[in-house]
JSON list of C-alpha atoms in Angstrom, two decimals:
[
{"chain": "A", "resi": 1, "resn": "MET", "atom": "CA", "xyz": [-150.19, -170.00, 6.40]},
{"chain": "A", "resi": 2, "resn": "SER", "atom": "CA", "xyz": [-148.51, -170.49, 3.01]},
{"chain": "A", "resi": 3, "resn": "THR", "atom": "CA", "xyz": [-145.66, -172.57, 4.27]},
{"chain": "A", "resi": 4, "resn": "GLU", "atom": "CA", "xyz": [-147.99, -174.74, 5.94]},
{"chain": "A", "resi": 5, "resn": "ALA", "atom": "CA", "xyz": [-149.90, -175.44, 2.47]},
{"chain": "A", "resi": 6, "resn": "ILE", "atom": "CA", "xyz": [-146.62, -176.17, 0.76]},
{"chain": "A", "resi": 7, "resn": "ALA", "atom": "CA", "xyz": [-145.73, -178.47, 3.59]},
{"chain": "A", "resi": 8, "resn": "ALA", "atom": "CA", "xyz": [-149.11, -180.29, 2.95]},
{"chain": "A", "resi": 9, "resn": "ILE", "atom": "CA", "xyz": [-148.41, -180.88, -0.60]},
{"chain": "A", "resi": 10, "resn": "GLY", "atom": "CA", "xyz": [-144.69, -182.29, 0.45]},
{"chain": "A", "resi": 11, "resn": "ALA", "atom": "CA", "xyz": [-146.93, -184.57, 2.66]},
{"chain": "A", "resi": 12, "resn": "VAL", "atom": "CA", "xyz": [-149.19, -185.87, -0.06]},
{"chain": "A", "resi": 13, "resn": "GLU", "atom": "CA", "xyz": [-146.41, -186.03, -2.75]},
{"chain": "A", "resi": 14, "resn": "PRO", "atom": "CA", "xyz": [-144.69, -189.23, -1.47]},
{"chain": "A", "resi": 15, "resn": "SER", "atom": "CA", "xyz": [-148.00, -191.20, -1.62]},
{"chain": "A", "resi": 16, "resn": "VAL", "atom": "CA", "xyz": [-148.55, -190.24, -5.11]},
{"chain": "A", "resi": 17, "resn": "ALA", "atom": "CA", "xyz": [-144.98, -190.84, -6.01]},
{"chain": "A", "resi": 18, "resn": "VAL", "atom": "CA", "xyz": [-145.40, -194.37, -4.61]},
{"chain": "A", "resi": 19, "resn": "GLY", "atom": "CA", "xyz": [-148.72, -195.02, -6.26]},
{"chain": "A", "resi": 20, "resn": "VAL", "atom": "CA", "xyz": [-147.75, -194.41, -9.79]},
{"chain": "A", "resi": 21, "resn": "PRO", "atom": "CA", "xyz": [-144.85, -196.80, -10.03]},
{"chain": "A", "resi": 22, "resn": "GLN", "atom": "CA", "xyz": [-147.11, -199.52, -8.36]},
{"chain": "A", "resi": 23, "resn": "LEU", "atom": "CA", "xyz": [-149.73, -199.03, -11.20]},
{"chain": "A", "resi": 24, "resn": "ALA", "atom": "CA", "xyz": [-146.95, -199.11, -13.71]},
{"chain": "A", "resi": 25, "resn": "ASN", "atom": "CA", "xyz": [-145.68, -202.27, -12.36]},
{"chain": "A", "resi": 26, "resn": "GLN", "atom": "CA", "xyz": [-148.88, -204.12, -12.43]},
{"chain": "A", "resi": 27, "resn": "GLY", "atom": "CA", "xyz": [-149.39, -202.95, -16.00]},
{"chain": "A", "resi": 28, "resn": "ALA", "atom": "CA", "xyz": [-146.06, -204.50, -17.00]},
{"chain": "A", "resi": 29, "resn": "VAL", "atom": "CA", "xyz": [-146.75, -207.58, -15.14]},
{"chain": "A", "resi": 30, "resn": "ALA", "atom": "CA", "xyz": [-150.48, -207.73, -16.79]},
{"chain": "A", "resi": 31, "resn": "ALA", "atom": "CA", "xyz": [-149.61, -207.05, -20.27]},
{"chain": "A", "resi": 32, "resn": "PRO", "atom": "CA", "xyz": [-148.05, -210.32, -21.38]},
{"chain": "A", "resi": 33, "resn": "GLY", "atom": "CA", "xyz": [-150.91, -212.40, -19.66]},
{"chain": "A", "resi": 34, "resn": "PHE", "atom": "CA", "xyz": [-153.44, -210.32, -21.47]},
{"chain": "A", "resi": 35, "resn": "ALA", "atom": "CA", "xyz": [-151.62, -210.65, -24.92]},
{"chain": "A", "resi": 36, "resn": "ASP", "atom": "CA", "xyz": [-151.23, -214.53, -24.23]},
{"chain": "A", "resi": 37, "resn": "TRP", "atom": "CA", "xyz": [-155.08, -214.58, -23.32]},
{"chain": "A", "resi": 38, "resn": "VAL", "atom": "CA", "xyz": [-155.88, -212.98, -26.63]},
{"chain": "A", "resi": 39, "resn": "ALA", "atom": "CA", "xyz": [-153.65, -215.16, -28.71]},
{"chain": "A", "resi": 40, "resn": "HIS", "atom": "CA", "xyz": [-155.12, -218.13, -26.99]},
{"chain": "A", "resi": 41, "resn": "GLU", "atom": "CA", "xyz": [-158.56, -216.87, -27.64]},
{"chain": "A", "resi": 42, "resn": "ALA", "atom": "CA", "xyz": [-157.71, -215.90, -31.18]},
{"chain": "A", "resi": 43, "resn": "ALA", "atom": "CA", "xyz": [-156.44, -219.73, -31.48]},
{"chain": "A", "resi": 44, "resn": "GLN", "atom": "CA", "xyz": [-159.59, -221.05, -30.33]},
{"chain": "A", "resi": 45, "resn": "VAL", "atom": "CA", "xyz": [-161.75, -218.81, -32.48]},
{"chain": "A", "resi": 46, "resn": "ASN", "atom": "CA", "xyz": [-159.60, -219.94, -35.65]},
{"chain": "A", "resi": 47, "resn": "ALA", "atom": "CA", "xyz": [-160.24, -223.68, -34.46]},
{"chain": "A", "resi": 48, "resn": "SER", "atom": "CA", "xyz": [-163.91, -223.26, -34.36]},
{"chain": "A", "resi": 49, "resn": "LEU", "atom": "CA", "xyz": [-163.88, -221.38, -37.64]},
{"chain": "A", "resi": 50, "resn": "ALA", "atom": "CA", "xyz": [-162.02, -224.45, -39.14]},
{"chain": "A", "resi": 51, "resn": "VAL", "atom": "CA", "xyz": [-164.45, -226.89, -37.70]},
{"chain": "A", "resi": 52, "resn": "ALA", "atom": "CA", "xyz": [-167.32, -224.89, -39.24]},
{"chain": "A", "resi": 53, "resn": "GLU", "atom": "CA", "xyz": [-165.64, -224.77, -42.55]},
{"chain": "A", "resi": 54, "resn": "ASN", "atom": "CA", "xyz": [-164.83, -228.42, -42.34]},
{"chain": "A", "resi": 55, "resn": "ASP", "atom": "CA", "xyz": [-168.45, -229.20, -41.62]},
{"chain": "A", "resi": 56, "resn": "VAL", "atom": "CA", "xyz": [-169.50, -227.12, -44.56]},
{"chain": "A", "resi": 57, "resn": "ARG", "atom": "CA", "xyz": [-167.14, -229.02, -46.75]},
{"chain": "A", "resi": 58, "resn": "ARG", "atom": "CA", "xyz": [-168.48, -232.27, -45.54]},
{"chain": "A", "resi": 59, "resn": "LEU", "atom": "CA", "xyz": [-171.97, -231.09, -46.12]},
{"chain": "A", "resi": 60, "resn": "ALA", "atom": "CA", "xyz": [-171.22, -230.05, -49.63]},
{"chain": "A", "resi": 61, "resn": "THR", "atom": "CA", "xyz": [-169.85, -233.65, -50.22]},
{"chain": "A", "resi": 62, "resn": "GLY", "atom": "CA", "xyz": [-172.67, -235.33, -48.74]},
{"chain": "A", "resi": 63, "resn": "GLN", "atom": "CA", "xyz": [-170.85, -236.87, -45.62]},
{"chain": "A", "resi": 64, "resn": "VAL", "atom": "CA", "xyz": [-173.00, -235.24, -43.10]},
{"chain": "A", "resi": 65, "resn": "GLN", "atom": "CA", "xyz": [-175.39, -237.25, -40.90]},
{"chain": "A", "resi": 66, "resn": "ASN", "atom": "CA", "xyz": [-177.20, -234.50, -39.17]},
{"chain": "A", "resi": 67, "resn": "LEU", "atom": "CA", "xyz": [-177.70, -231.02, -40.64]},
{"chain": "A", "resi": 68, "resn": "HIS", "atom": "CA", "xyz": [-178.37, -229.26, -37.24]},
{"chain": "A", "resi": 69, "resn": "GLU", "atom": "CA", "xyz": [-174.72, -230.03, -35.96]},
{"chain": "A", "resi": 70, "resn": "VAL", "atom": "CA", "xyz": [-173.43, -228.08, -38.86]},
{"chain": "A", "resi": 71, "resn": "MET", "atom": "CA", "xyz": [-175.55, -225.22, -38.23]},
{"chain": "A", "resi": 72, "resn": "ILE", "atom": "CA", "xyz": [-174.82, -225.26, -34.49]},
{"chain": "A", "resi": 73, "resn": "HIS", "atom": "CA", "xyz": [-171.15, -225.54, -35.22]},
{"chain": "A", "resi": 74, "resn": "LEU", "atom": "CA", "xyz": [-171.57, -222.45, -37.51]},
{"chain": "A", "resi": 75, "resn": "GLU", "atom": "CA", "xyz": [-173.42, -220.47, -34.90]},
{"chain": "A", "resi": 76, "resn": "GLU", "atom": "CA", "xyz": [-170.98, -221.40, -32.27]},
{"chain": "A", "resi": 77, "resn": "ALA", "atom": "CA", "xyz": [-168.08, -220.06, -34.60]},
{"chain": "A", "resi": 78, "resn": "LYS", "atom": "CA", "xyz": [-170.07, -216.99, -35.24]},
{"chain": "A", "resi": 79, "resn": "LEU", "atom": "CA", "xyz": [-170.42, -216.09, -31.57]},
{"chain": "A", "resi": 80, "resn": "SER", "atom": "CA", "xyz": [-167.08, -216.88, -30.76]},
{"chain": "A", "resi": 81, "resn": "PHE", "atom": "CA", "xyz": [-165.82, -214.64, -33.49]},
{"chain": "A", "resi": 82, "resn": "GLN", "atom": "CA", "xyz": [-168.31, -211.93, -32.28]},
{"chain": "A", "resi": 83, "resn": "LEU", "atom": "CA", "xyz": [-166.80, -212.34, -28.59]},
{"chain": "A", "resi": 84, "resn": "LEU", "atom": "CA", "xyz": [-163.09, -211.68, -30.15]},
{"chain": "A", "resi": 85, "resn": "ALA", "atom": "CA", "xyz": [-164.35, -208.71, -32.07]},
{"chain": "A", "resi": 86, "resn": "GLN", "atom": "CA", "xyz": [-166.19, -207.06, -29.07]},
{"chain": "A", "resi": 87, "resn": "VAL", "atom": "CA", "xyz": [-162.84, -207.81, -26.94]},
{"chain": "A", "resi": 88, "resn": "ARG", "atom": "CA", "xyz": [-160.93, -206.02, -29.82]},
{"chain": "A", "resi": 89, "resn": "ASN", "atom": "CA", "xyz": [-163.41, -203.08, -29.79]},
{"chain": "A", "resi": 90, "resn": "ARG", "atom": "CA", "xyz": [-163.28, -202.52, -25.91]},
{"chain": "A", "resi": 91, "resn": "VAL", "atom": "CA", "xyz": [-159.38, -202.68, -26.05]},
{"chain": "A", "resi": 92, "resn": "LEU", "atom": "CA", "xyz": [-159.28, -200.25, -28.87]},
{"chain": "A", "resi": 93, "resn": "GLU", "atom": "CA", "xyz": [-161.85, -197.97, -27.35]},
{"chain": "A", "resi": 94, "resn": "ALA", "atom": "CA", "xyz": [-159.73, -198.06, -24.14]},
{"chain": "A", "resi": 95, "resn": "TYR", "atom": "CA", "xyz": [-156.50, -197.17, -26.10]},
{"chain": "A", "resi": 96, "resn": "GLN", "atom": "CA", "xyz": [-158.25, -194.30, -28.06]},
{"chain": "A", "resi": 97, "resn": "GLU", "atom": "CA", "xyz": [-159.55, -192.98, -24.59]},
{"chain": "A", "resi": 98, "resn": "VAL", "atom": "CA", "xyz": [-155.89, -192.86, -23.36]},
{"chain": "A", "resi": 99, "resn": "MET", "atom": "CA", "xyz": [-154.53, -191.33, -26.45]},
{"chain": "A", "resi": 100, "resn": "ARG", "atom": "CA", "xyz": [-157.31, -188.54, -26.42]},
{"chain": "A", "resi": 101, "resn": "MET", "atom": "CA", "xyz": [-156.23, -187.77, -22.71]},
{"chain": "A", "resi": 102, "resn": "GLN", "atom": "CA", "xyz": [-154.58, -184.26, -22.35]},
{"chain": "A", "resi": 103, "resn": "VAL", "atom": "CA", "xyz": [-151.21, -184.63, -20.94]},
{"chain": "B", "resi": 1, "resn": "MET", "atom": "CA", "xyz": [-168.92, -219.06, -25.22]},
{"chain": "B", "resi": 2, "resn": "ALA", "atom": "CA", "xyz": [-168.14, -222.27, -23.45]},
{"chain": "B", "resi": 3, "resn": "ASP", "atom": "CA", "xyz": [-171.05, -221.86, -21.07]},
{"chain": "B", "resi": 4, "resn": "TYR", "atom": "CA", "xyz": [-173.59, -221.69, -24.09]},
{"chain": "B", "resi": 5, "resn": "GLN", "atom": "CA", "xyz": [-172.31, -224.87, -25.60]},
{"chain": "B", "resi": 6, "resn": "SER", "atom": "CA", "xyz": [-174.00, -226.94, -23.20]},
{"chain": "B", "resi": 7, "resn": "ALA", "atom": "CA", "xyz": [-177.43, -225.28, -24.18]},
{"chain": "B", "resi": 8, "resn": "PHE", "atom": "CA", "xyz": [-176.48, -225.80, -27.78]},
{"chain": "B", "resi": 9, "resn": "GLN", "atom": "CA", "xyz": [-175.68, -229.50, -27.23]},
{"chain": "B", "resi": 10, "resn": "ILE", "atom": "CA", "xyz": [-178.72, -229.93, -25.20]},
{"chain": "B", "resi": 11, "resn": "SER", "atom": "CA", "xyz": [-180.96, -228.44, -28.19]},
{"chain": "B", "resi": 12, "resn": "ALA", "atom": "CA", "xyz": [-178.78, -230.66, -30.70]},
{"chain": "B", "resi": 13, "resn": "SER", "atom": "CA", "xyz": [-179.72, -233.91, -28.68]},
{"chain": "B", "resi": 14, "resn": "GLY", "atom": "CA", "xyz": [-183.38, -233.02, -28.63]},
{"chain": "B", "resi": 15, "resn": "MET", "atom": "CA", "xyz": [-183.17, -232.19, -32.44]},
{"chain": "B", "resi": 16, "resn": "ALA", "atom": "CA", "xyz": [-181.33, -235.62, -33.20]},
{"chain": "B", "resi": 17, "resn": "VAL", "atom": "CA", "xyz": [-184.00, -237.63, -31.39]},
{"chain": "B", "resi": 18, "resn": "GLU", "atom": "CA", "xyz": [-186.94, -235.82, -33.21]},
{"chain": "B", "resi": 19, "resn": "LYS", "atom": "CA", "xyz": [-185.12, -236.30, -36.56]},
{"chain": "B", "resi": 20, "resn": "LEU", "atom": "CA", "xyz": [-184.99, -239.96, -35.74]},
{"chain": "B", "resi": 21, "resn": "ARG", "atom": "CA", "xyz": [-188.44, -239.98, -34.71]},
{"chain": "B", "resi": 22, "resn": "LEU", "atom": "CA", "xyz": [-189.33, -238.65, -38.12]},
{"chain": "B", "resi": 23, "resn": "ASP", "atom": "CA", "xyz": [-187.34, -241.08, -40.02]},
{"chain": "B", "resi": 24, "resn": "ILE", "atom": "CA", "xyz": [-188.99, -243.87, -38.23]},
{"chain": "B", "resi": 25, "resn": "THR", "atom": "CA", "xyz": [-192.43, -242.35, -38.94]},
{"chain": "B", "resi": 26, "resn": "THR", "atom": "CA", "xyz": [-191.53, -242.07, -42.43]},
{"chain": "B", "resi": 27, "resn": "ALA", "atom": "CA", "xyz": [-190.57, -245.57, -42.65]},
{"chain": "B", "resi": 28, "resn": "ASN", "atom": "CA", "xyz": [-193.80, -246.87, -41.04]},
{"chain": "B", "resi": 29, "resn": "LEU", "atom": "CA", "xyz": [-195.71, -244.53, -43.63]},
{"chain": "B", "resi": 30, "resn": "ALA", "atom": "CA", "xyz": [-193.88, -245.83, -46.51]},
{"chain": "B", "resi": 31, "resn": "ASN", "atom": "CA", "xyz": [-194.57, -249.41, -45.51]},
{"chain": "B", "resi": 32, "resn": "MET", "atom": "CA", "xyz": [-198.13, -248.98, -44.99]},
{"chain": "B", "resi": 33, "resn": "ASN", "atom": "CA", "xyz": [-198.96, -250.92, -48.26]},
{"chain": "B", "resi": 34, "resn": "SER", "atom": "CA", "xyz": [-196.15, -253.33, -47.94]},
{"chain": "B", "resi": 35, "resn": "ALA", "atom": "CA", "xyz": [-197.32, -256.89, -48.32]},
{"chain": "B", "resi": 36, "resn": "ALA", "atom": "CA", "xyz": [-195.64, -259.92, -46.79]},
{"chain": "B", "resi": 37, "resn": "PRO", "atom": "CA", "xyz": [-195.68, -263.63, -47.65]},
{"chain": "B", "resi": 38, "resn": "SER", "atom": "CA", "xyz": [-197.17, -264.54, -44.15]},
{"chain": "B", "resi": 39, "resn": "ALA", "atom": "CA", "xyz": [-198.79, -262.68, -41.31]},
{"chain": "B", "resi": 40, "resn": "ALA", "atom": "CA", "xyz": [-195.56, -263.26, -39.13]},
{"chain": "B", "resi": 41, "resn": "ALA", "atom": "CA", "xyz": [-193.29, -261.65, -41.88]},
{"chain": "B", "resi": 42, "resn": "ALA", "atom": "CA", "xyz": [-195.48, -258.50, -42.11]},
{"chain": "B", "resi": 43, "resn": "TYR", "atom": "CA", "xyz": [-193.68, -255.15, -41.52]},
{"chain": "B", "resi": 44, "resn": "GLN", "atom": "CA", "xyz": [-193.93, -254.19, -38.00]},
{"chain": "B", "resi": 45, "resn": "PRO", "atom": "CA", "xyz": [-194.51, -250.50, -37.43]},
{"chain": "B", "resi": 46, "resn": "LEU", "atom": "CA", "xyz": [-191.58, -249.20, -35.23]},
{"chain": "B", "resi": 47, "resn": "ARG", "atom": "CA", "xyz": [-191.42, -246.72, -32.56]},
{"chain": "B", "resi": 48, "resn": "VAL", "atom": "CA", "xyz": [-188.61, -244.65, -31.10]},
{"chain": "B", "resi": 49, "resn": "VAL", "atom": "CA", "xyz": [-188.13, -244.66, -27.27]},
{"chain": "B", "resi": 50, "resn": "SER", "atom": "CA", "xyz": [-186.08, -241.97, -26.12]},
{"chain": "B", "resi": 51, "resn": "GLN", "atom": "CA", "xyz": [-184.92, -241.15, -22.75]},
{"chain": "B", "resi": 52, "resn": "ALA", "atom": "CA", "xyz": [-183.39, -238.18, -20.60]},
{"chain": "B", "resi": 53, "resn": "ARG", "atom": "CA", "xyz": [-179.72, -238.53, -20.43]},
{"chain": "B", "resi": 54, "resn": "PRO", "atom": "CA", "xyz": [-178.62, -239.14, -17.02]},
{"chain": "B", "resi": 55, "resn": "LEU", "atom": "CA", "xyz": [-177.07, -236.12, -15.43]},
{"chain": "B", "resi": 56, "resn": "GLU", "atom": "CA", "xyz": [-174.34, -236.43, -12.85]},
{"chain": "B", "resi": 57, "resn": "PHE", "atom": "CA", "xyz": [-175.45, -235.64, -9.22]},
{"chain": "B", "resi": 58, "resn": "ALA", "atom": "CA", "xyz": [-172.83, -232.87, -8.90]},
{"chain": "B", "resi": 59, "resn": "ARG", "atom": "CA", "xyz": [-173.94, -231.49, -12.40]},
{"chain": "B", "resi": 60, "resn": "GLN", "atom": "CA", "xyz": [-177.48, -230.99, -11.27]},
{"chain": "B", "resi": 61, "resn": "PHE", "atom": "CA", "xyz": [-176.63, -228.29, -8.90]},
{"chain": "B", "resi": 62, "resn": "GLY", "atom": "CA", "xyz": [-173.98, -226.62, -10.89]},
{"chain": "B", "resi": 63, "resn": "LEU", "atom": "CA", "xyz": [-174.45, -224.07, -13.79]},
{"chain": "B", "resi": 64, "resn": "ALA", "atom": "CA", "xyz": [-173.21, -226.11, -16.51]},
{"chain": "B", "resi": 65, "resn": "LEU", "atom": "CA", "xyz": [-175.50, -229.03, -17.65]},
{"chain": "B", "resi": 66, "resn": "ALA", "atom": "CA", "xyz": [-173.19, -230.52, -20.11]},
{"chain": "B", "resi": 67, "resn": "GLY", "atom": "CA", "xyz": [-174.09, -234.06, -21.09]},
{"chain": "B", "resi": 68, "resn": "GLY", "atom": "CA", "xyz": [-177.82, -233.42, -20.36]},
{"chain": "B", "resi": 69, "resn": "GLY", "atom": "CA", "xyz": [-180.46, -233.54, -22.98]},
{"chain": "B", "resi": 70, "resn": "ALA", "atom": "CA", "xyz": [-182.35, -236.61, -24.55]},
{"chain": "B", "resi": 71, "resn": "SER", "atom": "CA", "xyz": [-181.08, -239.78, -26.11]},
{"chain": "B", "resi": 72, "resn": "VAL", "atom": "CA", "xyz": [-182.62, -242.52, -28.06]},
{"chain": "B", "resi": 73, "resn": "GLN", "atom": "CA", "xyz": [-182.83, -245.50, -26.05]},
{"chain": "B", "resi": 74, "resn": "ALA", "atom": "CA", "xyz": [-184.14, -248.17, -28.67]},
{"chain": "B", "resi": 75, "resn": "VAL", "atom": "CA", "xyz": [-186.06, -248.32, -31.70]},
{"chain": "B", "resi": 76, "resn": "VAL", "atom": "CA", "xyz": [-188.76, -251.21, -30.73]},
{"chain": "B", "resi": 77, "resn": "PRO", "atom": "CA", "xyz": [-191.33, -252.70, -33.09]},
{"chain": "B", "resi": 78, "resn": "GLN", "atom": "CA", "xyz": [-194.93, -252.13, -32.17]},
{"chain": "B", "resi": 79, "resn": "PRO", "atom": "CA", "xyz": [-196.88, -255.19, -31.33]},
{"chain": "B", "resi": 80, "resn": "VAL", "atom": "CA", "xyz": [-199.66, -254.64, -33.72]},
{"chain": "B", "resi": 81, "resn": "ALA", "atom": "CA", "xyz": [-201.62, -257.40, -35.94]},
{"chain": "B", "resi": 82, "resn": "PRO", "atom": "CA", "xyz": [-200.90, -257.27, -39.55]},
{"chain": "B", "resi": 83, "resn": "ARG", "atom": "CA", "xyz": [-203.89, -255.79, -41.57]},
{"chain": "B", "resi": 84, "resn": "LEU", "atom": "CA", "xyz": [-205.37, -258.70, -43.56]},
{"chain": "B", "resi": 85, "resn": "VAL", "atom": "CA", "xyz": [-207.12, -257.97, -46.97]},
{"chain": "B", "resi": 86, "resn": "TYR", "atom": "CA", "xyz": [-208.89, -260.63, -49.12]},
{"chain": "B", "resi": 87, "resn": "GLU", "atom": "CA", "xyz": [-207.11, -260.69, -52.55]},
{"chain": "B", "resi": 88, "resn": "PRO", "atom": "CA", "xyz": [-207.12, -263.96, -54.06]},
{"chain": "B", "resi": 89, "resn": "GLY", "atom": "CA", "xyz": [-205.00, -262.97, -57.14]},
{"chain": "B", "resi": 90, "resn": "HIS", "atom": "CA", "xyz": [-202.29, -261.53, -55.09]},
{"chain": "B", "resi": 91, "resn": "PRO", "atom": "CA", "xyz": [-198.90, -263.63, -55.36]},
{"chain": "B", "resi": 92, "resn": "TYR", "atom": "CA", "xyz": [-198.67, -263.37, -51.40]},
{"chain": "B", "resi": 93, "resn": "ALA", "atom": "CA", "xyz": [-202.36, -264.69, -50.81]},
{"chain": "B", "resi": 94, "resn": "ASP", "atom": "CA", "xyz": [-202.51, -267.66, -48.52]},
{"chain": "B", "resi": 95, "resn": "ALA", "atom": "CA", "xyz": [-204.84, -270.70, -49.00]},
{"chain": "B", "resi": 96, "resn": "LYS", "atom": "CA", "xyz": [-207.93, -268.61, -47.84]},
{"chain": "B", "resi": 97, "resn": "GLY", "atom": "CA", "xyz": [-206.99, -265.78, -50.22]},
{"chain": "B", "resi": 98, "resn": "MET", "atom": "CA", "xyz": [-205.75, -263.36, -47.55]},
{"chain": "B", "resi": 99, "resn": "VAL", "atom": "CA", "xyz": [-202.67, -261.08, -47.94]},
{"chain": "B", "resi": 100, "resn": "ALA", "atom": "CA", "xyz": [-200.86, -259.72, -44.79]},
{"chain": "B", "resi": 101, "resn": "TYR", "atom": "CA", "xyz": [-200.30, -255.95, -45.01]},
{"chain": "B", "resi": 102, "resn": "ALA", "atom": "CA", "xyz": [-198.34, -253.97, -42.43]},
{"chain": "B", "resi": 103, "resn": "GLY", "atom": "CA", "xyz": [-200.59, -252.88, -39.46]},
{"chain": "B", "resi": 104, "resn": "VAL", "atom": "CA", "xyz": [-199.49, -249.11, -39.56]},
{"chain": "B", "resi": 105, "resn": "ASN", "atom": "CA", "xyz": [-202.11, -246.87, -38.09]},
{"chain": "B", "resi": 106, "resn": "HIS", "atom": "CA", "xyz": [-202.23, -244.00, -40.49]},
{"chain": "B", "resi": 107, "resn": "THR", "atom": "CA", "xyz": [-203.73, -241.32, -38.13]},
{"chain": "B", "resi": 108, "resn": "SER", "atom": "CA", "xyz": [-201.45, -241.95, -35.11]},
{"chain": "B", "resi": 109, "resn": "GLU", "atom": "CA", "xyz": [-198.24, -241.85, -37.60]},
{"chain": "B", "resi": 110, "resn": "MET", "atom": "CA", "xyz": [-199.69, -238.52, -38.80]},
{"chain": "B", "resi": 111, "resn": "LEU", "atom": "CA", "xyz": [-200.02, -237.19, -35.38]},
{"chain": "B", "resi": 112, "resn": "ASN", "atom": "CA", "xyz": [-196.28, -238.72, -34.67]},
{"chain": "B", "resi": 113, "resn": "LEU", "atom": "CA", "xyz": [-195.09, -236.94, -37.42]},
{"chain": "B", "resi": 114, "resn": "ASN", "atom": "CA", "xyz": [-196.79, -233.48, -36.36]},
{"chain": "B", "resi": 115, "resn": "ALA", "atom": "CA", "xyz": [-195.72, -234.02, -32.87]},
{"chain": "B", "resi": 116, "resn": "ALA", "atom": "CA", "xyz": [-191.91, -234.62, -34.01]},
{"chain": "B", "resi": 117, "resn": "LEU", "atom": "CA", "xyz": [-192.07, -231.53, -36.28]},
{"chain": "B", "resi": 118, "resn": "ARG", "atom": "CA", "xyz": [-193.39, -229.20, -33.27]},
{"chain": "B", "resi": 119, "resn": "THR", "atom": "CA", "xyz": [-190.85, -230.75, -30.95]},
{"chain": "B", "resi": 120, "resn": "TYR", "atom": "CA", "xyz": [-188.08, -229.99, -33.39]},
{"chain": "B", "resi": 121, "resn": "GLU", "atom": "CA", "xyz": [-189.35, -226.58, -33.77]},
{"chain": "B", "resi": 122, "resn": "ALA", "atom": "CA", "xyz": [-189.39, -226.08, -29.93]},
{"chain": "B", "resi": 123, "resn": "ASN", "atom": "CA", "xyz": [-185.80, -227.24, -29.85]},
{"chain": "B", "resi": 124, "resn": "VAL", "atom": "CA", "xyz": [-184.81, -224.81, -32.44]},
{"chain": "B", "resi": 125, "resn": "ALA", "atom": "CA", "xyz": [-186.67, -222.09, -30.69]},
{"chain": "B", "resi": 126, "resn": "ALA", "atom": "CA", "xyz": [-184.64, -222.97, -27.53]},
{"chain": "B", "resi": 127, "resn": "PHE", "atom": "CA", "xyz": [-181.40, -223.00, -29.44]},
{"chain": "B", "resi": 128, "resn": "ALA", "atom": "CA", "xyz": [-182.31, -219.53, -31.09]},
{"chain": "B", "resi": 129, "resn": "ALA", "atom": "CA", "xyz": [-183.01, -218.11, -27.52]},
{"chain": "B", "resi": 130, "resn": "ALA", "atom": "CA", "xyz": [-179.79, -219.55, -26.24]},
{"chain": "B", "resi": 131, "resn": "ARG", "atom": "CA", "xyz": [-177.98, -217.88, -29.20]},
{"chain": "B", "resi": 132, "resn": "SER", "atom": "CA", "xyz": [-179.81, -214.51, -28.72]},
{"chain": "B", "resi": 133, "resn": "MET", "atom": "CA", "xyz": [-178.92, -214.72, -25.11]},
{"chain": "B", "resi": 134, "resn": "ALA", "atom": "CA", "xyz": [-175.16, -215.04, -25.94]},
{"chain": "B", "resi": 135, "resn": "ALA", "atom": "CA", "xyz": [-175.31, -212.21, -28.65]},
{"chain": "B", "resi": 136, "resn": "ARG", "atom": "CA", "xyz": [-177.11, -210.06, -26.12]},
{"chain": "B", "resi": 137, "resn": "THR", "atom": "CA", "xyz": [-174.32, -210.58, -23.55]},
{"chain": "B", "resi": 138, "resn": "LEU", "atom": "CA", "xyz": [-171.85, -209.35, -26.10]},
{"chain": "B", "resi": 139, "resn": "GLU", "atom": "CA", "xyz": [-173.71, -206.05, -26.38]},
{"chain": "B", "resi": 140, "resn": "LEU", "atom": "CA", "xyz": [-173.14, -205.49, -22.49]},
{"chain": "B", "resi": 141, "resn": "GLY", "atom": "CA", "xyz": [-171.47, -202.19, -22.21]},
{"chain": "B", "resi": 142, "resn": "GLY", "atom": "CA", "xyz": [-171.31, -201.55, -26.04]},
{"chain": "B", "resi": 143, "resn": "LYS", "atom": "CA", "xyz": [-172.58, -198.49, -27.86]},
{"chain": "B", "resi": 144, "resn": "GLN", "atom": "CA", "xyz": [-176.30, -198.50, -27.86]}
]
C-alpha cells in the first residue's frame, strides 16, 4: 500500500515540475510588458499634468477663453493620476502579499 | 480614463454653448437703452442658434460618443421692431421727435438668462456625475 502511495506521488511530480517553469516563463515574458505599460501610463499622466499646469498658467495670465476647459483638464489630470496611484497600490499590495508568504 | 473624456467633452460643449448664450443675453440687456440715429440702425437683439453635433453613424452604436454634444450654429439678430420713444430734445430724435431704441424684450431676456444658467448647471451636474463615476471605478477592489 505504501509503495503505491509513493508511486502516486511520483506520478504527480512531473506535472508539478512542468507547471512551475511554465508559470516562471510567463512571468518573465509578461514583466517587461507591464513595466513598459506603467512607463507609458506614467508618461501620459505626466503629460496631462503638464497640460493642466499650462492651463492654470494661461488662466493666471488672462489668456484663457473658457474657464470650464481648464477645470475639466484639471479633473482629467486628477483622475488619471488617481488611476496611476491605484495601479501602484494594487501592485504593491500584491508584492507585499508575496513577501508575506511562508516559504 | 480615455472613456470618460468623451463624457467630459460633451459636457464641455454644452457649457460652451450656454456660456455664449449668457454672453449674448448680457449684450442684449446692456443695449436695452441704446439709442440709434434711425430705426434701421437700432440695435437688434441677438439670439444663439445651437445644434446637436452630428454623430457618425458607426459611433451611435458604439460606446464612445466622442465628438457628440452641442455646438453653436449661428448668432442671428431677432427681427423685432425698435422701440420708438417721443423725446424731442434727444440728439437722435427724428423730424417727429421720435428716438429709436433697441427693441429688447426685458422679460424674455431675463428668462433666457435663467434658462442658460440652469442648463449650465445641468451640464456641470452631468460632468460631476461622470467624474464621480470614474472615481467610483477607481475604488473597485480597494480597501473599503
